[in-house]
Amino acid sequence: MNSLATESLLPAQLAQLFLRLDPALDDSTLALLSELTAANQSGHVCLPIGHRPERRRLQASPLLGEPGSYAPLILDEAGRLYFAHLWFDEQNLARQLSQLASASLPQDADKVGQVLAVLFPASQGQAPDRQKQAAALAARQRLLVVSGGPGTGKTTTVVRLLAMLAMLAERPLVMAMAAPTGKAAARMSESVRNARDTLPVADAIRQQLPQQAQTLHRLLGLRPGMEQARYHAGHPLPLDVLVVDEASMIDLAMMARLVAALPSQARLILLGDRDQLASVDAGAVLGDLCSQVTYLPATRAWLAQAGAGALPPDEGQVAALADSVVLLTHSHRFRADSGIGALAALVNRGAALPALQLLQDGQHADIAQLPALDDQALWQQHQPYLDAVAADRPLEEIQAAFSRFMLLAAERSQVAQVNLRMESLLEQQGRKQAGRDWYAGRPVMITANDYGVGLFNGDIGFAVERTQGLRVAFPAADGSWREFAPGRLPEHETVFAMTVHKSQGSEFDTVWLQLPASPGPVLNRALVYTAITRARRCFAVAGSAAVWTHAVQLAPVRHSGLADLLSTIQR
């Protein structure tokens, strides 16, 4: 049974369970619980119910407990209704993060300043070097959250940061890198390998830096059918430093597992873009962590002594995560005259009409509004990739050709239609046999983790001709390639197009965004921003001005109590 069918059956199954536990439940209360289920499936951790009439009826049920009690449902003082497991995950995560953030480590500012001067040479600009400040904070913090848009230097920062930690440490450090998906882990591995080779440090320091990232599931030892991960609070991860990329994609339950599995001495460094789409499952953890950016006076003085410059003004009251969040704002990818950079900034502010005018005025060659998507335009964009496959070019060249273009869509139905259109065109060109699923050039994305084969959700491969028949080639994290017979692959789908959600962790030279015919529940500002920032060189959007305006004006909302919890824990 597919995931959509499972989701549609879940409310009815839960209603039957609740009725067995409390036969006195009336229809309105059952409807409220179905609403909570739907909210979780839409990414909300909880359901604010305020003083709705159903609240009094629910409070009379043994299903509902006060915060901390043993009951299937929890209602907190703010009127947020939770399934108990999510309430406990939220509470535990807030407590563990606050403990990490408050565990400041004594460091000599002058010594740190000397190391920073080597790794972060003086910049030409007048603005403070936020990358340098992030590294300095990591020297004295067990928790560091670094948020920034594309090209703001998150990878560069973390490579130099890790080198700094190795240079300051009294013994060699055990470091690890991870990401939510295989695709994001592979991209992180490649970026870090490229950056570490240019570090002005001794080989002994360079060798301490991790070379390969892994998925969070593999890091923790989470396998299908296993409730308990290999690593957990009772059996923590054997490491000193953990770096996690694409943190915006991590849901509440996974983040709670991850933080619980850290040993007491470990540092946790989270990288991501707080303005991107939140996780598919319940929670918007990175956004909650970045909701208040504050620094203690002593920390500001220490950074100045270490030569890291002045920190920006506080964005909230001093609370649990003080000194632990850094926002990178300067993009090195997009120049000052970049249309993509300007468009992303306008969308991020919710300025729908100025953003639309920017698309339409023709002043920027790297952004455009498309009148419509037609078969000829799609074929032309995919032509370099298809030609590379037909010419049996090296796999690296095929991958490079594929990364030149991607069509993104808000809805899965749009993606399915585009993939069918492309395969119909391939049949017309004689490159695919009608009725056959597999053909040379079929790009596929893995949609389920398979530890036996070593392929994971988000991995992208390409079907190529070999003497023994078709094989599907996937890049490995170490830069090599692995080839599989199509029948060995776990669940997968064709990706001549993909949803914006599945594009996270990827970049393409040219990105087209296809808007739906009418506004829908998944279409909002974060989705448009995420689509724009997948583009390295060109971005175009196809769809009506009305749908664009609605999407950009609609700020994403994820109901959660995590930000409130962190704001009430004082430092």
mmCIF file with all atom_site columns, N, CA, C and O in Angstrom, residues 412-449:
data_model
loop_
_atom_site.group_PDB
_atom_site.id
_atom_site.type_symbol
_atom_site.label_atom_id
_atom_site.label_alt_id
_atom_site.label_comp_id
_atom_site.label_asym_id
_atom_site.label_entity_id
_atom_site.label_seq_id
_atom_site.pdbx_PDB_ins_code
_atom_site.Cartn_x
_atom_site.Cartn_y
_atom_site.Cartn_z
_atom_site.occupancy
_atom_site.B_iso_or_equiv
_atom_site.pdbx_formal_charge
_atom_site.auth_seq_id
_atom_site.auth_comp_id
_atom_site.auth_asym_id
_atom_site.auth_atom_id
_atom_site.pdbx_PDB_model_num
ATOM 1   N N  . ARG A 1 412 ? 2.552  16.807 -6.854  1.00 0.00 ? 412 ARG A N  1
ATOM 2   C CA . ARG A 1 412 ? 3.043  15.553 -7.437  1.00 0.00 ? 412 ARG A CA 1
ATOM 3   C C  . ARG A 1 412 ? 2.335  15.215 -8.739  1.00 0.00 ? 412 ARG A C  1
ATOM 4   O O  . ARG A 1 412 ? 2.920  14.598 -9.625  1.00 0.00 ? 412 ARG A O  1
ATOM 5   N N  . SER A 1 413 ? 1.070  15.617 -8.857  1.00 0.00 ? 413 SER A N  1
ATOM 6   C CA . SER A 1 413 ? 0.344  15.333 -10.089 1.00 0.00 ? 413 SER A CA 1
ATOM 7   C C  . SER A 1 413 ? 0.965  16.058 -11.276 1.00 0.00 ? 413 SER A C  1
ATOM 8   O O  . SER A 1 413 ? 0.997  15.524 -12.394 1.00 0.00 ? 413 SER A O  1
ATOM 9   N N  . GLN A 1 414 ? 1.470  17.272 -11.044 1.00 0.00 ? 414 GLN A N  1
ATOM 10  C CA . GLN A 1 414 ? 2.141  18.009 -12.123 1.00 0.00 ? 414 GLN A CA 1
ATOM 11  C C  . GLN A 1 414 ? 3.420  17.295 -12.545 1.00 0.00 ? 414 GLN A C  1
ATOM 12  O O  . GLN A 1 414 ? 3.722  17.198 -13.747 1.00 0.00 ? 414 GLN A O  1
ATOM 13  N N  . VAL A 1 415 ? 4.168  16.803 -11.573 1.00 0.00 ? 415 VAL A N  1
ATOM 14  C CA . VAL A 1 415 ? 5.409  16.083 -11.870 1.00 0.00 ? 415 VAL A CA 1
ATOM 15  C C  . VAL A 1 415 ? 5.110  14.844 -12.699 1.00 0.00 ? 415 VAL A C  1
ATOM 16  O O  . VAL A 1 415 ? 5.797  14.551 -13.691 1.00 0.00 ? 415 VAL A O  1
ATOM 17  N N  . ALA A 1 416 ? 4.084  14.089 -12.319 1.00 0.00 ? 416 ALA A N  1
ATOM 18  C CA . ALA A 1 416 ? 3.729  12.874 -13.050 1.00 0.00 ? 416 ALA A CA 1
ATOM 19  C C  . ALA A 1 416 ? 3.369  13.196 -14.493 1.00 0.00 ? 416 ALA A C  1
ATOM 20  O O  . ALA A 1 416 ? 3.758  12.474 -15.425 1.00 0.00 ? 416 ALA A O  1
ATOM 21  N N  . GLN A 1 417 ? 2.649  14.282 -14.708 1.00 0.00 ? 417 GLN A N  1
ATOM 22  C CA . GLN A 1 417 ? 2.268  14.667 -16.067 1.00 0.00 ? 417 GLN A CA 1
ATOM 23  C C  . GLN A 1 417 ? 3.485  15.013 -16.912 1.00 0.00 ? 417 GLN A C  1
ATOM 24  O O  . GLN A 1 417 ? 3.584  14.603 -18.079 1.00 0.00 ? 417 GLN A O  1
ATOM 25  N N  . VAL A 1 418 ? 4.428  15.746 -16.342 1.00 0.00 ? 418 VAL A N  1
ATOM 26  C CA . VAL A 1 418 ? 5.632  16.121 -17.089 1.00 0.00 ? 418 VAL A CA 1
ATOM 27  C C  . VAL A 1 418 ? 6.454  14.887 -17.435 1.00 0.00 ? 418 VAL A C  1
ATOM 28  O O  . VAL A 1 418 ? 6.941  14.744 -18.570 1.00 0.00 ? 418 VAL A O  1
ATOM 29  N N  . ASN A 1 419 ? 6.616  13.986 -16.494 1.00 0.00 ? 419 ASN A N  1
ATOM 30  C CA . ASN A 1 419 ? 7.386  12.769 -16.767 1.00 0.00 ? 419 ASN A CA 1
ATOM 31  C C  . ASN A 1 419 ? 6.728  11.936 -17.863 1.00 0.00 ? 419 ASN A C  1
ATOM 32  O O  . ASN A 1 419 ? 7.419  11.375 -18.726 1.00 0.00 ? 419 ASN A O  1
ATOM 33  N N  . LEU A 1 420 ? 5.407  11.853 -17.868 1.00 0.00 ? 420 LEU A N  1
ATOM 34  C CA . LEU A 1 420 ? 4.698  11.132 -18.924 1.00 0.00 ? 420 LEU A CA 1
ATOM 35  C C  . LEU A 1 420 ? 4.879  11.818 -20.271 1.00 0.00 ? 420 LEU A C  1
ATOM 36  O O  . LEU A 1 420 ? 5.057  11.146 -21.303 1.00 0.00 ? 420 LEU A O  1
ATOM 37  N N  . ARG A 1 421 ? 4.842  13.127 -20.288 1.00 0.00 ? 421 ARG A N  1
ATOM 38  C CA . ARG A 1 421 ? 5.037  13.868 -21.536 1.00 0.00 ? 421 ARG A CA 1
ATOM 39  C C  . ARG A 1 421 ? 6.433  13.631 -22.100 1.00 0.00 ? 421 ARG A C  1
ATOM 40  O O  . ARG A 1 421 ? 6.612  13.428 -23.302 1.00 0.00 ? 421 ARG A O  1
ATOM 41  N N  . MET A 1 422 ? 7.439  13.661 -21.224 1.00 0.00 ? 422 MET A N  1
ATOM 42  C CA . MET A 1 422 ? 8.802  13.426 -21.688 1.00 0.00 ? 422 MET A CA 1
ATOM 43  C C  . MET A 1 422 ? 8.953  12.008 -22.235 1.00 0.00 ? 422 MET A C  1
ATOM 44  O O  . MET A 1 422 ? 9.608  11.795 -23.276 1.00 0.00 ? 422 MET A O  1
ATOM 45  N N  . GLU A 1 423 ? 8.368  11.022 -21.589 1.00 0.00 ? 423 GLU A N  1
ATOM 46  C CA . GLU A 1 423 ? 8.497  9.646  -22.069 1.00 0.00 ? 423 GLU A CA 1
ATOM 47  C C  . GLU A 1 423 ? 7.735  9.450  -23.369 1.00 0.00 ? 423 GLU A C  1
ATOM 48  O O  . GLU A 1 423 ? 8.159  8.669  -24.235 1.00 0.00 ? 423 GLU A O  1
ATOM 49  N N  . SER A 1 424 ? 6.632  10.180 -23.550 1.00 0.00 ? 424 SER A N  1
ATOM 50  C CA . SER A 1 424 ? 5.921  10.127 -24.823 1.00 0.00 ? 424 SER A CA 1
ATOM 51  C C  . SER A 1 424 ? 6.784  10.698 -25.951 1.00 0.00 ? 424 SER A C  1
ATOM 52  O O  . SER A 1 424 ? 6.839  10.137 -27.059 1.00 0.00 ? 424 SER A O  1
ATOM 53  N N  . LEU A 1 425 ? 7.490  11.788 -25.660 1.00 0.00 ? 425 LEU A N  1
ATOM 54  C CA . LEU A 1 425 ? 8.394  12.373 -26.654 1.00 0.00 ? 425 LEU A CA 1
ATOM 55  C C  . LEU A 1 425 ? 9.547  11.420 -26.973 1.00 0.00 ? 425 LEU A C  1
ATOM 56  O O  . LEU A 1 425 ? 9.970  11.312 -28.132 1.00 0.00 ? 425 LEU A O  1
ATOM 57  N N  . LEU A 1 426 ? 10.051 10.722 -25.971 1.00 0.00 ? 426 LEU A N  1
ATOM 58  C CA . LEU A 1 426 ? 11.117 9.755  -26.201 1.00 0.00 ? 426 LEU A CA 1
ATOM 59  C C  . LEU A 1 426 ? 10.635 8.611  -27.085 1.00 0.00 ? 426 LEU A C  1
ATOM 60  O O  . LEU A 1 426 ? 11.388 8.115  -27.951 1.00 0.00 ? 426 LEU A O  1
ATOM 61  N N  . GLU A 1 427 ? 9.403  8.182  -26.902 1.00 0.00 ? 427 GLU A N  1
ATOM 62  C CA . GLU A 1 427 ? 8.846  7.137  -27.764 1.00 0.00 ? 427 GLU A CA 1
ATOM 63  C C  . GLU A 1 427 ? 8.719  7.631  -29.200 1.00 0.00 ? 427 GLU A C  1
ATOM 64  O O  . GLU A 1 427 ? 9.016  6.894  -30.157 1.00 0.00 ? 427 GLU A O  1
ATOM 65  N N  . GLN A 1 428 ? 8.295  8.891  -29.369 1.00 0.00 ? 428 GLN A N  1
ATOM 66  C CA . GLN A 1 428 ? 8.178  9.454  -30.712 1.00 0.00 ? 428 GLN A CA 1
ATOM 67  C C  . GLN A 1 428 ? 9.541  9.545  -31.397 1.00 0.00 ? 428 GLN A C  1
ATOM 68  O O  . GLN A 1 428 ? 9.639  9.410  -32.626 1.00 0.00 ? 428 GLN A O  1
ATOM 69  N N  . GLN A 1 429 ? 10.584 9.763  -30.612 1.00 0.00 ? 429 GLN A N  1
ATOM 70  C CA . GLN A 1 429 ? 11.941 9.860  -31.153 1.00 0.00 ? 429 GLN A CA 1
ATOM 71  C C  . GLN A 1 429 ? 12.611 8.495  -31.313 1.00 0.00 ? 429 GLN A C  1
ATOM 72  O O  . GLN A 1 429 ? 13.749 8.408  -31.763 1.00 0.00 ? 429 GLN A O  1
ATOM 73  N N  . GLY A 1 430 ? 11.921 7.443  -30.901 1.00 0.00 ? 430 GLY A N  1
ATOM 74  C CA . GLY A 1 430 ? 12.493 6.103  -31.007 1.00 0.00 ? 430 GLY A CA 1
ATOM 75  C C  . GLY A 1 430 ? 13.517 5.785  -29.943 1.00 0.00 ? 430 GLY A C  1
ATOM 76  O O  . GLY A 1 430 ? 14.285 4.814  -30.076 1.00 0.00 ? 430 GLY A O  1
ATOM 77  N N  . ARG A 1 431 ? 13.531 6.540  -28.849 1.00 0.00 ? 431 ARG A N  1
ATOM 78  C CA . ARG A 1 431 ? 14.511 6.320  -27.783 1.00 0.00 ? 431 ARG A CA 1
ATOM 79  C C  . ARG A 1 431 ? 13.922 5.490  -26.643 1.00 0.00 ? 431 ARG A C  1
ATOM 80  O O  . ARG A 1 431 ? 14.636 5.160  -25.690 1.00 0.00 ? 431 ARG A O  1
ATOM 81  N N  . LYS A 1 432 ? 12.649 5.197  -26.717 1.00 0.00 ? 432 LYS A N  1
ATOM 82  C CA . LYS A 1 432 ? 11.999 4.384  -25.694 1.00 0.00 ? 432 LYS A CA 1
ATOM 83  C C  . LYS A 1 432 ? 10.934 3.518  -26.369 1.00 0.00 ? 432 LYS A C  1
ATOM 84  O O  . LYS A 1 432 ? 10.190 3.997  -27.218 1.00 0.00 ? 432 LYS A O  1
ATOM 85  N N  . GLN A 1 433 ? 10.881 2.252  -25.970 1.00 0.00 ? 433 GLN A N  1
ATOM 86  C CA . GLN A 1 433 ? 9.855  1.365  -26.490 1.00 0.00 ? 433 GLN A CA 1
ATOM 87  C C  . GLN A 1 433 ? 8.558  1.562  -25.719 1.00 0.00 ? 433 GLN A C  1
ATOM 88  O O  . GLN A 1 433 ? 8.557  1.638  -24.481 1.00 0.00 ? 433 GLN A O  1
ATOM 89  N N  . ALA A 1 434 ? 7.459  1.665  -26.435 1.00 0.00 ? 434 ALA A N  1
ATOM 90  C CA . ALA A 1 434 ? 6.162  1.834  -25.798 1.00 0.00 ? 434 ALA A CA 1
ATOM 91  C C  . ALA A 1 434 ? 5.867  0.645  -24.884 1.00 0.00 ? 434 ALA A C  1
ATOM 92  O O  . ALA A 1 434 ? 6.146  -0.509 -25.234 1.00 0.00 ? 434 ALA A O  1
ATOM 93  N N  . GLY A 1 435 ? 5.351  0.945  -23.704 1.00 0.00 ? 435 GLY A N  1
ATOM 94  C CA . GLY A 1 435 ? 5.001  -0.106 -22.764 1.00 0.00 ? 435 GLY A CA 1
ATOM 95  C C  . GLY A 1 435 ? 6.149  -0.607 -21.914 1.00 0.00 ? 435 GLY A C  1
ATOM 96  O O  . GLY A 1 435 ? 5.945  -1.462 -21.050 1.00 0.00 ? 435 GLY A O  1
ATOM 97  N N  . ARG A 1 436 ? 7.349  -0.121 -22.146 1.00 0.00 ? 436 ARG A N  1
ATOM 98  C CA . ARG A 1 436 ? 8.522  -0.542 -21.359 1.00 0.00 ? 436 ARG A CA 1
ATOM 99  C C  . ARG A 1 436 ? 8.855  0.540  -20.322 1.00 0.00 ? 436 ARG A C  1
ATOM 100 O O  . ARG A 1 436 ? 8.905  1.725  -20.647 1.00 0.00 ? 436 ARG A O  1
ATOM 101 N N  . ASP A 1 437 ? 9.081  0.121  -19.084 1.00 0.00 ? 437 ASP A N  1
ATOM 102 C CA . ASP A 1 437 ? 9.414  1.084  -18.038 1.00 0.00 ? 437 ASP A CA 1
ATOM 103 C C  . ASP A 1 437 ? 10.838 1.603  -18.169 1.00 0.00 ? 437 ASP A C  1
ATOM 104 O O  . ASP A 1 437 ? 11.118 2.769  -17.877 1.00 0.00 ? 437 ASP A O  1
ATOM 105 N N  . TRP A 1 438 ? 11.743 0.723  -18.618 1.00 0.00 ? 438 TRP A N  1
ATOM 106 C CA . TRP A 1 438 ? 13.159 1.082  -18.609 1.00 0.00 ? 438 TRP A CA 1
ATOM 107 C C  . TRP A 1 438 ? 13.683 1.362  -20.002 1.00 0.00 ? 438 TRP A C  1
ATOM 108 O O  . TRP A 1 438 ? 13.294 0.710  -20.975 1.00 0.00 ? 438 TRP A O  1
ATOM 109 N N  . TYR A 1 439 ? 14.577 2.349  -20.071 1.00 0.00 ? 439 TYR A N  1
ATOM 110 C CA . TYR A 1 439 ? 15.193 2.756  -21.332 1.00 0.00 ? 439 TYR A CA 1
ATOM 111 C C  . TYR A 1 439 ? 16.446 3.551  -20.979 1.00 0.00 ? 439 TYR A C  1
ATOM 112 O O  . TYR A 1 439 ? 16.569 4.105  -19.877 1.00 0.00 ? 439 TYR A O  1
ATOM 113 N N  . ALA A 1 440 ? 17.400 3.563  -21.894 1.00 0.00 ? 440 ALA A N  1
ATOM 114 C CA . ALA A 1 440 ? 18.621 4.331  -21.675 1.00 0.00 ? 440 ALA A CA 1
ATOM 115 C C  . ALA A 1 440 ? 18.271 5.810  -21.545 1.00 0.00 ? 440 ALA A C  1
ATOM 116 O O  . ALA A 1 440 ? 17.562 6.368  -22.373 1.00 0.00 ? 440 ALA A O  1
ATOM 117 N N  . GLY A 1 441 ? 18.755 6.416  -20.496 1.00 0.00 ? 441 GLY A N  1
ATOM 118 C CA . GLY A 1 441 ? 18.473 7.827  -20.258 1.00 0.00 ? 441 GLY A CA 1
ATOM 119 C C  . GLY A 1 441 ? 17.406 8.072  -19.218 1.00 0.00 ? 441 GLY A C  1
ATOM 120 O O  . GLY A 1 441 ? 17.159 9.231  -18.864 1.00 0.00 ? 441 GLY A O  1
ATOM 121 N N  . ARG A 1 442 ? 16.745 7.011  -18.734 1.00 0.00 ? 442 ARG A N  1
ATOM 122 C CA . ARG A 1 442 ? 15.733 7.245  -17.703 1.00 0.00 ? 442 ARG A CA 1
ATOM 123 C C  . ARG A 1 442 ? 16.417 7.710  -16.410 1.00 0.00 ? 442 ARG A C  1
ATOM 124 O O  . ARG A 1 442 ? 17.199 6.983  -15.813 1.00 0.00 ? 442 ARG A O  1
ATOM 125 N N  . PRO A 1 443 ? 16.122 8.942  -15.953 1.00 0.00 ? 443 PRO A N  1
ATOM 126 C CA . PRO A 1 443 ? 16.667 9.390  -14.662 1.00 0.00 ? 443 PRO A CA 1
ATOM 127 C C  . PRO A 1 443 ? 15.707 8.986  -13.554 1.00 0.00 ? 443 PRO A C  1
ATOM 128 O O  . PRO A 1 443 ? 14.491 9.146  -13.679 1.00 0.00 ? 443 PRO A O  1
ATOM 129 N N  . VAL A 1 444 ? 16.225 8.449  -12.483 1.00 0.00 ? 444 VAL A N  1
ATOM 130 C CA . VAL A 1 444 ? 15.354 7.985  -11.400 1.00 0.00 ? 444 VAL A CA 1
ATOM 131 C C  . VAL A 1 444 ? 15.837 8.525  -10.057 1.00 0.00 ? 444 VAL A C  1
ATOM 132 O O  . VAL A 1 444 ? 17.042 8.704  -9.840  1.00 0.00 ? 444 VAL A O  1
ATOM 133 N N  . MET A 1 445 ? 14.879 8.752  -9.178  1.00 0.00 ? 445 MET A N  1
ATOM 134 C CA . MET A 1 445 ? 15.173 9.133  -7.798  1.00 0.00 ? 445 MET A CA 1
ATOM 135 C C  . MET A 1 445 ? 14.688 8.029  -6.871  1.00 0.00 ? 445 MET A C  1
ATOM 136 O O  . MET A 1 445 ? 13.553 7.562  -6.996  1.00 0.00 ? 445 MET A O  1
ATOM 137 N N  . ILE A 1 446 ? 15.548 7.603  -5.962  1.00 0.00 ? 446 ILE A N  1
ATOM 138 C CA . ILE A 1 446 ? 15.170 6.611  -4.955  1.00 0.00 ? 446 ILE A CA 1
ATOM 139 C C  . ILE A 1 446 ? 14.229 7.275  -3.941  1.00 0.00 ? 446 ILE A C  1
ATOM 140 O O  . ILE A 1 446 ? 14.474 8.409  -3.509  1.00 0.00 ? 446 ILE A O  1
ATOM 141 N N  . THR A 1 447 ? 13.159 6.571  -3.569  1.00 0.00 ? 447 THR A N  1
ATOM 142 C CA . THR A 1 447 ? 12.182 7.148  -2.650  1.00 0.00 ? 447 THR A CA 1
ATOM 143 C C  . THR A 1 447 ? 12.061 6.376  -1.341  1.00 0.00 ? 447 THR A C  1
ATOM 144 O O  . THR A 1 447 ? 11.200 6.682  -0.519  1.00 0.00 ? 447 THR A O  1
ATOM 145 N N  . ALA A 1 448 ? 12.898 5.373  -1.126  1.00 0.00 ? 448 ALA A N  1
ATOM 146 C CA . ALA A 1 448 ? 12.884 4.609  0.129   1.00 0.00 ? 448 ALA A CA 1
ATOM 147 C C  . ALA A 1 448 ? 14.300 4.139  0.432   1.00 0.00 ? 448 ALA A C  1
ATOM 148 O O  . ALA A 1 448 ? 15.049 3.752  -0.474  1.00 0.00 ? 448 ALA A O  1
ATOM 149 N N  . ASN A 1 449 ? 14.682 4.181  1.686   1.00 0.00 ? 449 ASN A N  1
ATOM 150 C CA . ASN A 1 449 ? 16.017 3.728  2.087   1.00 0.00 ? 449 ASN A CA 1
ATOM 151 C C  . ASN A 1 449 ? 16.138 2.213  1.962   1.00 0.00 ? 449 ASN A C  1
ATOM 152 O O  . ASN A 1 449 ? 15.223 1.483  2.333   1.00 0.00 ? 449 ASN A O  1
#
